[in-house]
Short mmCIF file of N, CA and C in Angstrom, two decimals:
data_model
loop_
_atom_site.label_atom_id
_atom_site.label_comp_id
_atom_site.label_asym_id
_atom_site.label_seq_id
_atom_site.Cartn_x
_atom_site.Cartn_y
_atom_site.Cartn_z
N TYR A 130 188.80 3.46 -106.45
CA TYR A 130 187.83 2.63 -105.87
C TYR A 130 187.63 2.94 -104.61
N GLY A 131 187.17 4.06 -104.34
CA GLY A 131 186.83 4.95 -102.61
C GLY A 131 185.55 4.86 -102.61
N GLU A 132 185.14 6.10 -101.99
CA GLU A 132 183.78 6.42 -101.54
C GLU A 132 183.02 6.52 -103.06
N VAL A 133 183.75 7.16 -103.76
CA VAL A 133 182.69 7.37 -105.00
C VAL A 133 182.39 6.02 -105.79
N SER A 134 183.49 5.17 -106.14
CA SER A 134 183.46 3.89 -106.68
C SER A 134 182.19 3.17 -105.74
N GLU A 135 182.35 3.25 -104.57
CA GLU A 135 181.63 2.20 -103.53
C GLU A 135 179.64 2.77 -103.90
N ALA A 136 179.86 3.99 -104.06
CA ALA A 136 178.57 4.60 -104.06
C ALA A 136 178.04 4.01 -105.25
N ILE A 137 178.79 4.06 -106.72
CA ILE A 137 178.27 3.69 -107.79
C ILE A 137 178.08 2.40 -107.48
N ILE A 138 179.20 1.51 -107.06
CA ILE A 138 178.75 -0.07 -107.06
C ILE A 138 177.34 -0.42 -106.16
N MET A 139 177.34 0.52 -104.98
CA MET A 139 176.02 0.25 -104.19
C MET A 139 174.76 0.44 -105.03
N SER A 140 174.75 1.59 -105.92
CA SER A 140 173.77 1.97 -106.93
C SER A 140 173.75 0.79 -107.79
N ALA A 141 174.39 0.06 -108.31
CA ALA A 141 174.43 -0.96 -109.54
C ALA A 141 173.52 -2.04 -108.77
N VAL A 142 174.31 -2.31 -107.69
CA VAL A 142 173.97 -3.47 -106.88
C VAL A 142 172.22 -3.33 -106.59
N GLU A 143 171.83 -2.12 -105.99
CA GLU A 143 170.50 -1.95 -105.72
C GLU A 143 169.62 -1.89 -106.95
N ARG A 144 169.95 -1.37 -108.30
CA ARG A 144 169.26 -1.81 -109.50
C ARG A 144 169.16 -3.54 -109.84
N LEU A 145 170.33 -3.99 -109.57
CA LEU A 145 170.38 -5.51 -109.72
C LEU A 145 169.47 -6.37 -108.85
N PHE A 146 169.54 -5.85 -107.57
CA PHE A 146 168.71 -6.75 -106.72
C PHE A 146 167.96 -5.84 -105.99
N PRO A 147 166.96 -5.21 -106.26
CA PRO A 147 165.95 -4.35 -105.47
C PRO A 147 165.60 -5.12 -104.24
N ARG A 148 165.02 -4.25 -103.02
CA ARG A 148 164.91 -4.46 -101.88
C ARG A 148 163.88 -5.78 -101.59
N HIS A 149 163.09 -6.01 -102.40
CA HIS A 149 162.13 -7.11 -102.36
C HIS A 149 163.15 -8.47 -102.75
N ILE A 150 164.11 -8.37 -103.31
CA ILE A 150 164.91 -9.63 -103.50
C ILE A 150 165.91 -9.95 -102.51
N LEU A 151 166.55 -9.02 -101.88
CA LEU A 151 167.59 -8.92 -100.75
C LEU A 151 166.68 -8.74 -99.57
N GLN A 152 166.52 -9.82 -98.96
CA GLN A 152 165.85 -9.65 -97.61
C GLN A 152 166.82 -9.68 -96.45
N ASP A 153 166.29 -9.04 -95.53
CA ASP A 153 167.39 -8.78 -94.34
C ASP A 153 167.79 -10.40 -93.68
N GLY A 154 166.73 -11.07 -93.57
CA GLY A 154 166.99 -12.28 -92.97
C GLY A 154 167.90 -12.95 -93.71
N ASP A 155 168.09 -12.96 -95.14
CA ASP A 155 168.89 -13.90 -95.79
C ASP A 155 170.27 -13.86 -95.72
N PHE A 156 170.76 -13.06 -95.07
CA PHE A 156 172.20 -12.62 -94.94
C PHE A 156 172.70 -12.54 -93.38
N LEU A 157 171.98 -13.26 -92.40
CA LEU A 157 172.35 -13.26 -90.96
C LEU A 157 173.81 -13.42 -90.80
N PRO A 158 174.69 -13.07 -90.15
CA PRO A 158 174.06 -11.84 -89.22
C PRO A 158 174.12 -10.41 -89.67
N PHE A 159 174.19 -10.20 -90.81
CA PHE A 159 174.05 -9.07 -91.62
C PHE A 159 172.62 -8.57 -92.10
N SER A 160 172.22 -7.38 -91.96
CA SER A 160 171.22 -6.92 -92.80
C SER A 160 171.50 -6.86 -94.17
N ALA A 161 170.32 -7.10 -95.23
CA ALA A 161 170.84 -6.85 -96.67
C ALA A 161 171.71 -5.62 -97.00
N LYS A 162 171.57 -4.58 -96.51
CA LYS A 162 172.42 -3.36 -96.58
C LYS A 162 173.76 -3.63 -96.32
N GLY A 163 173.83 -4.31 -94.89
CA GLY A 163 175.11 -4.44 -94.41
C GLY A 163 175.98 -5.25 -95.34
N PHE A 164 175.21 -6.39 -95.51
CA PHE A 164 175.90 -7.43 -96.46
C PHE A 164 176.44 -6.53 -97.82
N THR A 165 175.54 -5.95 -98.55
CA THR A 165 175.83 -5.04 -99.80
C THR A 165 177.12 -4.43 -99.58
N GLN A 166 177.08 -3.67 -98.38
CA GLN A 166 178.04 -2.57 -98.31
C GLN A 166 179.60 -3.28 -97.66
N LEU A 167 179.43 -4.41 -96.76
CA LEU A 167 180.53 -5.05 -96.24
C LEU A 167 181.07 -6.31 -97.07
N ILE A 168 180.22 -6.67 -97.79
CA ILE A 168 180.90 -8.04 -98.31
C ILE A 168 180.64 -7.64 -100.00
N LEU A 169 179.52 -7.59 -100.58
CA LEU A 169 179.37 -7.55 -102.06
C LEU A 169 180.00 -6.38 -102.70
N ALA A 170 179.97 -5.24 -102.31
CA ALA A 170 180.49 -3.96 -102.83
C ALA A 170 181.94 -4.12 -102.81
N PRO A 171 182.49 -4.47 -101.55
CA PRO A 171 184.36 -4.59 -101.68
C PRO A 171 184.76 -5.66 -102.71
N GLU A 172 183.63 -6.62 -102.79
CA GLU A 172 184.42 -8.05 -103.44
C GLU A 172 184.14 -7.35 -105.28
N ALA A 173 183.20 -6.43 -105.42
CA ALA A 173 182.90 -6.01 -106.64
C ALA A 173 184.35 -5.42 -106.88
N ALA A 174 184.41 -4.56 -106.21
CA ALA A 174 185.79 -3.61 -106.23
C ALA A 174 186.90 -4.23 -106.55
N LEU A 175 187.33 -5.33 -105.81
CA LEU A 175 188.52 -6.23 -106.00
C LEU A 175 188.12 -6.85 -107.36
N MET A 176 187.18 -7.42 -107.67
CA MET A 176 186.93 -7.94 -109.01
C MET A 176 187.32 -6.89 -110.39
N LEU A 177 187.07 -5.62 -110.10
CA LEU A 177 187.26 -4.65 -110.92
C LEU A 177 188.70 -4.24 -111.14
N ILE A 178 189.38 -4.19 -109.96
CA ILE A 178 190.64 -3.90 -109.96
C ILE A 178 191.41 -4.98 -110.51
N ALA A 179 191.18 -6.29 -110.32
CA ALA A 179 191.47 -7.40 -110.93
C ALA A 179 191.65 -7.22 -112.32
N GLU A 180 190.54 -7.00 -112.71
CA GLU A 180 190.21 -6.93 -114.44
C GLU A 180 190.85 -5.64 -114.90
N ASP A 181 190.72 -4.39 -114.43
CA ASP A 181 191.76 -3.38 -114.61
C ASP A 181 193.33 -3.81 -115.02
N ARG A 182 193.89 -4.36 -113.82
CA ARG A 182 195.17 -4.70 -113.98
C ARG A 182 195.68 -5.89 -114.38
N ALA A 183 194.79 -6.63 -114.74
CA ALA A 183 195.05 -7.79 -115.22
C ALA A 183 195.75 -8.93 -114.09
N VAL A 184 195.51 -8.70 -112.86
CA VAL A 184 195.89 -9.25 -111.74
C VAL A 184 194.88 -10.27 -111.17
N THR A 185 195.45 -11.17 -110.05
CA THR A 185 194.72 -11.89 -109.43
C THR A 185 193.83 -11.40 -108.27
N LEU A 186 192.94 -11.82 -107.62
CA LEU A 186 192.01 -11.12 -106.77
C LEU A 186 193.18 -10.85 -105.38
N ALA A 187 194.12 -11.83 -105.24
CA ALA A 187 194.79 -11.62 -104.09
C ALA A 187 195.80 -10.32 -104.47
N GLU A 188 196.44 -10.29 -105.55
CA GLU A 188 196.86 -8.93 -105.72
C GLU A 188 196.01 -7.89 -105.89
N ALA A 189 195.04 -8.01 -106.43
CA ALA A 189 193.88 -6.87 -106.37
C ALA A 189 193.69 -6.41 -104.86
N ARG A 190 193.52 -7.45 -104.01
CA ARG A 190 193.40 -6.94 -102.69
C ARG A 190 194.61 -6.04 -102.02
N GLN A 191 195.77 -6.36 -102.51
CA GLN A 191 196.80 -5.95 -101.94
C GLN A 191 197.11 -4.53 -102.71
N VAL A 192 196.75 -4.26 -103.92
CA VAL A 192 196.51 -2.80 -104.59
C VAL A 192 195.47 -2.09 -103.95
N ALA A 193 194.31 -2.67 -103.33
CA ALA A 193 193.28 -1.61 -102.77
C ALA A 193 193.89 -1.52 -101.56
N LEU A 194 194.70 -2.43 -100.65
CA LEU A 194 194.89 -1.85 -99.50
C LEU A 194 195.99 -0.92 -99.41
N SER A 195 197.02 -0.96 -100.35
CA SER A 195 198.25 -0.21 -100.57
C SER A 195 197.48 1.30 -101.14
N SER A 196 196.67 1.46 -101.60
CA SER A 196 196.27 2.43 -102.38
C SER A 196 195.01 3.24 -101.40
N SER A 197 194.49 2.60 -100.58
CA SER A 197 193.48 3.12 -99.92
C SER A 197 193.74 4.46 -99.12
N MET A 198 195.07 4.87 -98.56
CA MET A 198 195.42 5.91 -98.03
C MET A 198 195.47 7.08 -99.26
N TYR A 199 195.67 6.97 -100.07
CA TYR A 199 196.05 7.75 -101.34
C TYR A 199 194.47 8.13 -101.67
N GLY A 200 193.69 7.22 -101.79
CA GLY A 200 192.32 7.74 -101.83
C GLY A 200 191.62 8.26 -101.13
N TYR A 201 192.13 7.80 -99.78
CA TYR A 201 191.41 9.01 -98.71
C TYR A 201 191.58 10.31 -98.70
N PHE A 202 192.78 10.53 -98.85
CA PHE A 202 193.43 12.04 -99.10
C PHE A 202 192.85 12.88 -100.41
N ARG A 203 192.93 11.83 -101.23
CA ARG A 203 192.68 12.50 -102.70
C ARG A 203 191.50 12.97 -103.10
N PHE A 204 190.41 11.81 -102.29
CA PHE A 204 188.99 12.02 -102.69
C PHE A 204 188.23 12.17 -101.29
N PRO A 205 188.88 13.13 -100.69
CA PRO A 205 187.91 13.25 -99.24
C PRO A 205 186.28 13.39 -99.14
#
C-alpha cells in the first residue's frame, strides 16, 4: 500500500468523483486534490488493509506504519 497503491487509489477516486463533483472550496483548508491525497486515499488504504488482514482500523494503521519503511525501500 505504498506509492503504487496510492496511485491506483487516486485513479479510482478520480473516476468515482470527477473534478466537477469535488470542488476546491468543499474541503477547506484543503484543495480537492489535497483532500484526496492526504485524507481520502490514506483512509481507503487503511480500510483495504483492515479488510485484507481482518483487523480493526486501528490495527490496520499500525500495520501501515510498521511496514512503511519496507515499502519505501522495496518499491522505490
